[in-house]
PDB file of C-alpha atoms in Angstrom:
ATOM      1  CA  MET I   1      24.063 -19.154-139.911  1.00 80.00           C
ATOM      2  CA  THR I   2      24.533 -16.951-142.938  1.00 86.00           C
ATOM      3  CA  VAL I   3      26.923 -19.424-144.503  1.00 91.00           C
ATOM      4  CA  LEU I   4      24.500 -22.254-143.749  1.00 92.00           C
ATOM      5  CA  ALA I   5      21.603 -20.328-145.326  1.00 90.00           C
ATOM      6  CA  LEU I   6      23.707 -19.670-148.501  1.00 92.00           C
ATOM      7  CA  VAL I   7      24.607 -23.278-148.759  1.00 94.00           C
ATOM      8  CA  LEU I   8      21.072 -24.544-148.227  1.00 94.00           C
ATOM      9  CA  VAL I   9      19.586 -22.211-150.839  1.00 94.00           C
ATOM     10  CA  GLY I  10      22.629 -22.181-153.114  1.00 95.00           C
ATOM     11  CA  VAL I  11      22.862 -25.846-153.944  1.00 95.00           C
ATOM     12  CA  PRO I  12      19.228 -26.277-155.115  1.00 96.00           C
ATOM     13  CA  LEU I  13      19.431 -22.993-156.964  1.00 95.00           C
ATOM     14  CA  VAL I  14      22.588 -23.995-158.811  1.00 95.00           C
ATOM     15  CA  LEU I  15      21.068 -27.344-159.708  1.00 94.00           C
ATOM     16  CA  ALA I  16      17.835 -25.606-160.849  1.00 94.00           C
ATOM     17  CA  LEU I  17      19.527 -23.036-163.008  1.00 93.00           C
ATOM     18  CA  ALA I  18      22.626 -24.963-164.306  1.00 94.00           C
ATOM     19  CA  GLY I  19      21.351 -28.518-163.916  1.00 92.00           C
ATOM     20  CA  PRO I  20      19.985 -28.868-167.415  1.00 90.00           C
ATOM     21  CA  LEU I  21      23.388 -27.896-168.766  1.00 90.00           C
ATOM     22  CA  LEU I  22      25.268 -30.162-166.420  1.00 87.00           C
ATOM     23  CA  ALA I  23      23.090 -33.204-166.974  1.00 84.00           C
ATOM     24  CA  PRO I  24      24.709 -34.337-170.237  1.00 79.00           C
ATOM     25  CA  LEU I  25      28.200 -33.760-168.801  1.00 76.00           C
ATOM     26  CA  LEU I  26      27.490 -35.814-165.707  1.00 73.00           C
ATOM     27  CA  GLY I  27      25.750 -38.618-167.472  1.00 65.00           C
ATOM     28  CA  GLY I  28      22.335 -37.845-166.115  1.00 61.00           C
ATOM     29  CA  GLY I  29      19.242 -38.542-168.146  1.00 60.00           C
ATOM     30  CA  GLY I  30      20.619 -41.257-170.304  1.00 61.00           C
ATOM     31  CA  PRO I  31      18.684 -44.163-171.644  1.00 62.00           C
ATOM     32  CA  SER I  32      17.315 -46.382-168.869  1.00 64.00           C
ATOM     33  CA  PRO I  33      17.459 -50.214-168.879  1.00 70.00           C
ATOM     34  CA  GLY I  34      14.500 -50.416-166.489  1.00 84.00           C
ATOM     35  CA  ALA I  35      12.552 -49.054-163.534  1.00 89.00           C
ATOM     36  CA  LEU I  36      13.543 -49.059-159.874  1.00 89.00           C
ATOM     37  CA  LEU I  37      17.081 -50.143-160.469  1.00 89.00           C
ATOM     38  CA  PRO I  38      19.737 -49.578-157.803  1.00 90.00           C
ATOM     39  CA  PRO I  39      22.732 -47.287-158.362  1.00 90.00           C
ATOM     40  CA  GLY I  40      24.991 -48.601-160.992  1.00 84.00           C
ATOM     41  CA  PRO I  41      27.180 -47.690-164.016  1.00 82.00           C
ATOM     42  CA  GLY I  42      25.548 -44.954-166.064  1.00 79.00           C
ATOM     43  CA  HIS I  43      22.868 -44.386-163.282  1.00 85.00           C
ATOM     44  CA  PRO I  44      24.767 -43.347-160.151  1.00 88.00           C
ATOM     45  CA  LEU I  45      21.525 -42.737-158.208  1.00 90.00           C
ATOM     46  CA  GLY I  46      19.541 -45.513-159.788  1.00 90.00           C
ATOM     47  CA  THR I  47      16.226 -45.149-161.667  1.00 90.00           C
ATOM     48  CA  ASP I  48      12.729 -44.183-160.500  1.00 92.00           C
ATOM     49  CA  ALA I  49       9.375 -45.870-160.829  1.00 90.00           C
ATOM     50  CA  LEU I  50       9.094 -44.767-164.450  1.00 90.00           C
ATOM     51  CA  GLY I  51      12.522 -45.884-165.406  1.00 90.00           C
ATOM     52  CA  ARG I  52      14.062 -42.449-165.480  1.00 90.00           C
ATOM     53  CA  ASP I  53      17.587 -41.661-164.237  1.00 90.00           C
ATOM     54  CA  VAL I  54      17.330 -40.138-160.769  1.00 92.00           C
ATOM     55  CA  LEU I  55      20.411 -37.995-161.286  1.00 92.00           C
ATOM     56  CA  GLY I  56      18.932 -36.546-164.428  1.00 91.00           C
ATOM     57  CA  LEU I  57      15.650 -35.819-162.604  1.00 93.00           C
ATOM     58  CA  ALA I  58      17.592 -34.058-159.751  1.00 94.00           C
ATOM     59  CA  LEU I  59      19.498 -31.958-162.257  1.00 93.00           C
ATOM     60  CA  THR I  60      16.574 -30.899-164.454  1.00 93.00           C
ATOM     61  CA  GLY I  61      13.585 -31.020-162.059  1.00 94.00           C
ATOM     62  CA  GLY I  62      14.301 -27.760-160.252  1.00 95.00           C
ATOM     63  CA  THR I  63      13.949 -25.374-163.289  1.00 95.00           C
ATOM     64  CA  THR I  64      10.149 -25.384-163.108  1.00 94.00           C
ATOM     65  CA  VAL I  65      10.166 -24.958-159.334  1.00 94.00           C
ATOM     66  CA  VAL I  66      12.306 -21.785-159.525  1.00 94.00           C
ATOM     67  CA  LEU I  67      10.621 -20.362-162.596  1.00 94.00           C
ATOM     68  CA  LEU I  68       7.073 -20.900-161.276  1.00 94.00           C
ATOM     69  CA  THR I  69       7.908 -19.448-157.896  1.00 94.00           C
ATOM     70  CA  VAL I  70       9.553 -16.347-159.480  1.00 95.00           C
ATOM     71  CA  GLY I  71       6.636 -15.992-161.949  1.00 96.00           C
ATOM     72  CA  ALA I  72       3.987 -16.143-159.279  1.00 95.00           C
ATOM     73  CA  LEU I  73       5.798 -13.667-157.060  1.00 95.00           C
ATOM     74  CA  ALA I  74       6.316 -11.274-159.993  1.00 96.00           C
ATOM     75  CA  LEU I  75       2.606 -11.476-160.914  1.00 96.00           C
ATOM     76  CA  THR I  76       1.579 -10.950-157.275  1.00 96.00           C
ATOM     77  CA  TYR I  77       3.618  -7.811-156.861  1.00 96.00           C
ATOM     78  CA  LEU I  78       2.934  -6.385-160.305  1.00 96.00           C
ATOM     79  CA  VAL I  79      -0.757  -6.296-159.299  1.00 95.00           C
ATOM     80  CA  GLY I  80      -0.525  -5.957-155.550  1.00 94.00           C
ATOM     81  CA  VAL I  81       1.918  -2.999-155.187  1.00 94.00           C
ATOM     82  CA  PRO I  82       0.126  -0.580-157.521  1.00 93.00           C
ATOM     83  CA  LEU I  83      -3.261  -1.608-156.033  1.00 92.00           C
ATOM     84  CA  GLY I  84      -2.026  -1.161-152.502  1.00 91.00           C
ATOM     85  CA  LEU I  85      -0.613   2.282-153.368  1.00 90.00           C
ATOM     86  CA  ALA I  86      -3.863   3.348-155.075  1.00 88.00           C
ATOM     87  CA  LEU I  87      -5.913   2.262-152.105  1.00 88.00           C
ATOM     88  CA  ALA I  88      -3.647   4.183-149.745  1.00 85.00           C
ATOM     89  CA  ALA I  89      -3.927   7.331-151.827  1.00 82.00           C
ATOM     90  CA  ALA I  90      -7.768   6.999-152.387  1.00 80.00           C
ATOM     91  CA  THR I  91      -9.676  10.076-151.006  1.00 73.00           C
ATOM     92  CA  ARG I  92     -12.911   8.034-150.749  1.00 72.00           C
ATOM     93  CA  HIS I  93     -12.034   5.940-147.648  1.00 72.00           C
ATOM     94  CA  ARG I  94     -15.332   3.886-147.858  1.00 77.00           C
ATOM     95  CA  VAL I  95     -14.487   2.729-151.413  1.00 74.00           C
ATOM     96  CA  ALA I  96     -10.941   1.900-150.427  1.00 72.00           C
ATOM     97  CA  ALA I  97     -12.154   0.022-147.251  1.00 77.00           C
ATOM     98  CA  LEU I  98     -14.738  -1.875-149.267  1.00 78.00           C
ATOM     99  CA  SER I  99     -12.149  -2.884-151.857  1.00 78.00           C
ATOM    100  CA  GLN I 100      -9.843  -4.144-149.110  1.00 76.00           C
ATOM    101  CA  ARG I 101     -12.639  -6.106-147.535  1.00 77.00           C
ATOM    102  CA  LEU I 102     -13.470  -7.828-150.823  1.00 78.00           C
ATOM    103  CA  LEU I 103      -9.817  -8.812-151.263  1.00 80.00           C
ATOM    104  CA  ASP I 104      -9.742 -10.065-147.675  1.00 77.00           C
ATOM    105  CA  LEU I 105     -12.364 -12.604-148.548  1.00 77.00           C
ATOM    106  CA  LEU I 106      -9.593 -14.523-150.271  1.00 75.00           C
ATOM    107  CA  LEU I 107      -7.690 -14.759-146.976  1.00 74.00           C
ATOM    108  CA  VAL I 108     -10.242 -17.140-145.502  1.00 74.00           C
ATOM    109  CA  LEU I 109     -10.019 -19.499-148.457  1.00 74.00           C
ATOM    110  CA  PRO I 110      -7.323 -22.264-148.000  1.00 77.00           C
ATOM    111  CA  SER I 111      -4.802 -21.888-150.816  1.00 81.00           C
ATOM    112  CA  LEU I 112      -4.862 -25.505-151.766  1.00 75.00           C
ATOM    113  CA  LEU I 113      -8.648 -25.464-151.866  1.00 81.00           C
ATOM    114  CA  VAL I 114      -8.435 -22.832-154.671  1.00 81.00           C
ATOM    115  CA  LEU I 115      -6.054 -25.062-156.639  1.00 77.00           C
ATOM    116  CA  LEU I 116      -8.249 -28.088-156.058  1.00 77.00           C
ATOM    117  CA  VAL I 117     -11.319 -26.231-157.394  1.00 80.00           C
ATOM    118  CA  LEU I 118      -9.377 -25.222-160.467  1.00 76.00           C
ATOM    119  CA  ALA I 119      -8.225 -28.695-161.120  1.00 73.00           C
ATOM    120  CA  GLY I 120     -11.694 -30.072-160.461  1.00 74.00           C
ATOM    121  CA  THR I 121     -13.144 -27.790-163.027  1.00 76.00           C
ATOM    122  CA  GLY I 122     -10.562 -28.721-165.706  1.00 72.00           C
ATOM    123  CA  ARG I 123      -8.505 -25.518-165.448  1.00 74.00           C
ATOM    124  CA  ARG I 124      -5.030 -26.915-165.430  1.00 73.00           C
ATOM    125  CA  GLY I 125      -1.746 -25.749-166.823  1.00 78.00           C
ATOM    126  CA  ILE I 126       0.990 -23.317-165.937  1.00 85.00           C
ATOM    127  CA  GLY I 127      -1.119 -20.158-166.599  1.00 88.00           C
ATOM    128  CA  TRP I 128      -3.889 -21.245-164.227  1.00 86.00           C
ATOM    129  CA  LEU I 129      -1.379 -22.394-161.637  1.00 87.00           C
ATOM    130  CA  LEU I 130       0.465 -19.034-161.668  1.00 91.00           C
ATOM    131  CA  ALA I 131      -2.784 -17.057-161.563  1.00 90.00           C
ATOM    132  CA  ALA I 132      -4.114 -19.097-158.618  1.00 89.00           C
ATOM    133  CA  ALA I 133      -0.821 -18.845-156.688  1.00 91.00           C
ATOM    134  CA  ALA I 134      -0.747 -15.108-157.232  1.00 93.00           C
ATOM    135  CA  LEU I 135      -4.394 -14.645-156.382  1.00 90.00           C
ATOM    136  CA  VAL I 136      -4.176 -16.200-152.983  1.00 90.00           C
ATOM    137  CA  GLN I 137      -1.154 -14.060-152.075  1.00 93.00           C
ATOM    138  CA  LEU I 138      -2.645 -10.790-153.400  1.00 93.00           C
ATOM    139  CA  PRO I 139      -4.701  -9.694-150.286  1.00 92.00           C
ATOM    140  CA  ALA I 140      -1.754  -9.920-148.007  1.00 92.00           C
ATOM    141  CA  VAL I 141       0.472  -7.939-150.305  1.00 94.00           C
ATOM    142  CA  VAL I 142      -2.149  -5.225-150.858  1.00 93.00           C
ATOM    143  CA  ARG I 143      -2.646  -4.923-147.122  1.00 91.00           C
ATOM    144  CA  LEU I 144       1.107  -4.646-146.522  1.00 93.00           C
ATOM    145  CA  VAL I 145       1.663  -2.058-149.158  1.00 93.00           C
ATOM    146  CA  ARG I 146      -1.371  -0.010-148.130  1.00 89.00           C
ATOM    147  CA  GLY I 147      -0.373   0.027-144.459  1.00 87.00           C
ATOM    148  CA  ALA I 148       3.216   0.981-145.207  1.00 87.00           C
ATOM    149  CA  ALA I 149       2.229   3.754-147.630  1.00 86.00           C
ATOM    150  CA  ALA I 150      -0.239   5.215-145.184  1.00 79.00           C
ATOM    151  CA  ALA I 151       2.262   5.435-142.250  1.00 75.00           C
ATOM    152  CA  PRO I 152       1.858   8.680-140.316  1.00 67.00           C
ATOM    153  CA  ALA I 153       5.520   9.543-140.969  1.00 62.00           C
ATOM    154  CA  ARG I 154       4.692   9.904-144.632  1.00 68.00           C
ATOM    155  CA  ARG I 155       1.818  12.350-144.314  1.00 68.00           C
ATOM    156  CA  VAL I 156       3.999  15.438-143.855  1.00 67.00           C
ATOM    157  CA  ALA I 157       6.176  14.560-146.915  1.00 71.00           C
ATOM    158  CA  LEU I 158       3.090  13.864-149.037  1.00 69.00           C
ATOM    159  CA  GLU I 159       1.403  17.076-148.102  1.00 69.00           C
ATOM    160  CA  THR I 160       4.616  19.067-148.800  1.00 75.00           C
ATOM    161  CA  MET I 161       4.854  17.415-152.294  1.00 71.00           C
ATOM    162  CA  ALA I 162       1.248  18.218-152.981  1.00 70.00           C
ATOM    163  CA  LEU I 163       1.565  21.894-151.989  1.00 70.00           C
ATOM    164  CA  SER I 164       4.628  22.134-154.205  1.00 78.00           C
ATOM    165  CA  GLY I 165       2.537  21.101-157.264  1.00 76.00           C
ATOM    166  CA  GLU I 166       3.956  17.634-157.818  1.00 78.00           C
ATOM    167  CA  PRO I 167       1.637  15.412-159.928  1.00 80.00           C
ATOM    168  CA  TRP I 168      -0.525  12.710-158.203  1.00 68.00           C
ATOM    169  CA  TRP I 169       1.254   9.797-159.860  1.00 71.00           C
ATOM    170  CA  ARG I 170       4.685  11.031-158.738  1.00 77.00           C
ATOM    171  CA  ILE I 171       3.564  11.491-155.161  1.00 74.00           C
ATOM    172  CA  HIS I 172       1.514   8.346-154.586  1.00 76.00           C
ATOM    173  CA  LEU I 173       3.083   5.936-157.012  1.00 78.00           C
ATOM    174  CA  LEU I 174       6.680   6.810-157.564  1.00 77.00           C
ATOM    175  CA  GLU I 175       7.815   8.391-154.313  1.00 82.00           C
ATOM    176  CA  THR I 176       5.553   6.367-152.071  1.00 84.00           C
ATOM    177  CA  GLY I 177       6.578   3.302-154.012  1.00 85.00           C
ATOM    178  CA  ARG I 178      10.205   3.940-153.148  1.00 85.00           C
ATOM    179  CA  PHE I 179       9.258   4.394-149.524  1.00 84.00           C
ATOM    180  CA  VAL I 180       7.543   1.004-149.272  1.00 88.00           C
ATOM    181  CA  SER I 181      10.148  -0.865-151.350  1.00 86.00           C
ATOM    182  CA  GLY I 182      12.124  -2.011-148.228  1.00 82.00           C
ATOM    183  CA  ALA I 183       9.066  -3.688-146.692  1.00 85.00           C
ATOM    184  CA  VAL I 184       8.099  -5.189-150.046  1.00 89.00           C
ATOM    185  CA  LEU I 185      11.551  -6.687-150.533  1.00 83.00           C
ATOM    186  CA  VAL I 186      11.548  -8.293-147.027  1.00 81.00           C
ATOM    187  CA  ASP I 187       8.016  -9.555-147.594  1.00 89.00           C
ATOM    188  CA  ALA I 188       8.992 -10.975-151.003  1.00 88.00           C
ATOM    189  CA  GLY I 189      11.681 -13.076-149.402  1.00 81.00           C
ATOM    190  CA  THR I 190       9.264 -14.586-146.873  1.00 83.00           C
ATOM    191  CA  ARG I 191       6.469 -14.920-149.383  1.00 91.00           C
ATOM    192  CA  ALA I 192       8.773 -16.809-151.726  1.00 90.00           C
ATOM    193  CA  VAL I 193       8.833 -19.688-149.277  1.00 88.00           C
ATOM    194  CA  LEU I 194       5.010 -19.598-149.095  1.00 90.00           C
ATOM    195  CA  VAL I 195       4.635 -19.618-152.835  1.00 93.00           C
ATOM    196  CA  LEU I 196       7.247 -22.387-153.165  1.00 91.00           C
ATOM    197  CA  THR I 197       5.422 -24.528-150.549  1.00 89.00           C
ATOM    198  CA  LEU I 198       2.081 -23.937-152.234  1.00 90.00           C
ATOM    199  CA  LEU I 199       3.174 -24.796-155.732  1.00 90.00           C
ATOM    200  CA  SER I 200       5.129 -27.871-154.648  1.00 89.00           C
ATOM    201  CA  SER I 201       2.118 -29.093-152.641  1.00 86.00           C
ATOM    202  CA  ALA I 202      -0.114 -28.577-155.641  1.00 86.00           C
ATOM    203  CA  ASN I 203       2.323 -30.568-157.885  1.00 83.00           C
ATOM    204  CA  PHE I 204       2.690 -33.192-155.234  1.00 80.00           C
ATOM    205  CA  LEU I 205      -1.069 -33.646-155.004  1.00 76.00           C
ATOM    206  CA  GLY I 206      -1.369 -33.950-158.736  1.00 75.00           C
ATOM    207  CA  VAL I 207      -3.385 -30.719-159.285  1.00 79.00           C
ATOM    208  CA  GLY I 208      -0.514 -28.589-160.667  1.00 80.00           C
ATOM    209  CA  LEU I 209       1.698 -29.433-163.518  1.00 85.00           C
ATOM    210  CA  PRO I 210       1.014 -32.327-165.932  1.00 84.00           C
ATOM    211  CA  PRO I 211       2.275 -35.727-164.622  1.00 83.00           C
ATOM    212  CA  ASP I 212       4.896 -36.017-167.373  1.00 82.00           C
ATOM    213  CA  THR I 213       6.631 -32.814-166.241  1.00 87.00           C
ATOM    214  CA  VAL I 214      10.124 -33.216-164.860  1.00 91.00           C
ATOM    215  CA  ASP I 215       9.627 -31.346-161.613  1.00 94.00           C
ATOM    216  CA  TRP I 216      10.932 -32.168-158.166  1.00 95.00           C
ATOM    217  CA  ALA I 217       7.467 -32.172-156.588  1.00 92.00           C
ATOM    218  CA  VAL I 218       5.920 -34.200-159.392  1.00 92.00           C
ATOM    219  CA  VAL I 219       8.768 -36.707-159.101  1.00 93.00           C
ATOM    220  CA  ILE I 220       8.007 -37.145-155.390  1.00 92.00           C
ATOM    221  CA  GLU I 221       4.351 -37.703-156.150  1.00 89.00           C
ATOM    222  CA  GLN I 222       5.246 -40.388-158.755  1.00 91.00           C
ATOM    223  CA  ASN I 223       7.618 -42.220-156.415  1.00 92.00           C
ATOM    224  CA  THR I 224       5.812 -42.154-153.104  1.00 90.00           C
ATOM    225  CA  ALA I 225       5.211 -45.983-153.304  1.00 89.00           C
ATOM    226  CA  SER I 226       8.824 -46.690-154.142  1.00 88.00           C
ATOM    227  CA  LEU I 227      10.539 -45.440-150.967  1.00 88.00           C
ATOM    228  CA  PHE I 228      11.958 -48.752-149.937  1.00 90.00           C
ATOM    229  CA  LEU I 229      12.622 -50.067-153.555  1.00 90.00           C
ATOM    230  CA  ALA I 230      14.217 -46.810-154.821  1.00 91.00           C
ATOM    231  CA  PRO I 231      14.709 -44.337-151.826  1.00 94.00           C
ATOM    232  CA  ALA I 232      16.897 -41.925-153.866  1.00 94.00           C
ATOM    233  CA  ALA I 233      14.057 -41.279-156.318  1.00 93.00           C
ATOM    234  CA  LEU I 234      11.969 -39.888-153.448  1.00 93.00           C
ATOM    235  CA  LEU I 235      14.523 -38.559-150.968  1.00 95.00           C
ATOM    236  CA  VAL I 236      16.773 -36.639-153.436  1.00 95.00           C
ATOM    237  CA  PRO I 237      14.038 -34.262-154.785  1.00 95.00           C
ATOM    238  CA  ALA I 238      12.463 -34.013-151.304  1.00 95.00           C
ATOM    239  CA  VAL I 239      15.818 -32.975-149.761  1.00 96.00           C
ATOM    240  CA  LEU I 240      16.396 -30.386-152.476  1.00 96.00           C
ATOM    241  CA  LEU I 241      12.973 -28.852-151.944  1.00 94.00           C
ATOM    242  CA  ILE I 242      13.340 -28.819-148.185  1.00 93.00           C
ATOM    243  CA  SER I 243      16.809 -27.274-148.500  1.00 95.00           C
ATOM    244  CA  LEU I 244      15.578 -24.568-150.877  1.00 93.00           C
ATOM    245  CA  ALA I 245      12.654 -23.620-148.636  1.00 89.00           C
ATOM    246  CA  ALA I 246      14.628 -23.701-145.376  1.00 90.00           C
ATOM    247  CA  GLY I 247      17.584 -21.869-146.815  1.00 91.00           C
ATOM    248  CA  ALA I 248      15.441 -19.094-148.248  1.00 87.00           C
ATOM    249  CA  ASN I 249      13.604 -18.657-144.964  1.00 84.00           C
ATOM    250  CA  LEU I 250      16.813 -18.591-142.959  1.00 87.00           C
ATOM    251  CA  LEU I 251      18.426 -16.199-145.429  1.00 86.00           C
ATOM    252  CA  VAL I 252      15.537 -13.787-145.247  1.00 80.00           C
ATOM    253  CA  ASP I 253      15.682 -13.841-141.409  1.00 79.00           C
ATOM    254  CA  ARG I 254      19.369 -13.076-141.525  1.00 81.00           C
ATOM    255  CA  ILE I 255      18.964 -10.162-143.950  1.00 76.00           C
ATOM    256  CA  ALA I 256      16.077  -8.843-141.846  1.00 71.00           C
ATOM    257  CA  ASP I 257      18.125  -8.965-138.662  1.00 74.00           C
ATOM    258  CA  ARG I 258      21.105  -7.247-140.193  1.00 71.00           C
ATOM    259  CA  THR I 259      19.071  -4.450-141.865  1.00 62.00           C
ATOM    260  CA  GLY I 260      16.727  -3.941-138.967  1.00 57.00           C
ATOM    261  CA  ALA I 261      13.733  -4.750-141.136  1.00 50.00           C
ATOM    262  CA  ALA I 262      12.467  -7.335-138.658  1.00 44.00           C
ATOM    263  CA  SER I 263      11.744  -4.602-136.139  1.00 41.00           C
TER     264      SER I 263
END
């Protein structure tokens, strides 16, 4: 299962990271003689509805998928981890509880609804897409970090450090941050699949990246009506996205099982 997970996640990742460099060497992305052409010389996977080489799209369309997913996750944890640690260390419990309840309001909002509202109000682009994806993940991350930091097993250690004169930031940010890092890493692996699914769904629905962007999900959206005329244009990016999500999810499960993090 570990080998299967590595293969499932490794192939899309290699294509996403090295594909733009391999495309010229493999002949992908060359000039197209027309749209919806079957596989042939110079276009081993045929062309899509816009006349683009499907092999070139497969090799170059994963870069935005990986970069946007990593960017949204980084933004989520850069905000969520310090905020969760601060709420766990707050002495005014009512203020901390009120802050958490305000964040929890985002949990009841469907993720795609937030993206649809942004698109409907004209707020499109990579910046808005990253901010929206990070925002809908923020409450769960803050709740996780706050719960892990406030574990009863940590109270004695925190009290000991406070009595020894350690500064507040070292106790509640540095040392407690190290304590919750294991839970955060496991959560990041699982949340990467959620963010990947959210961003891909947004691009597939046309509310994410611009339609001229070479992205696997955007390519799927542009070729939904061409399944029987040019199946590779739809199935190749779809299989790559499914492989990336399934492999990442399976790999996280295997890591959690081996490290005991799942329990």
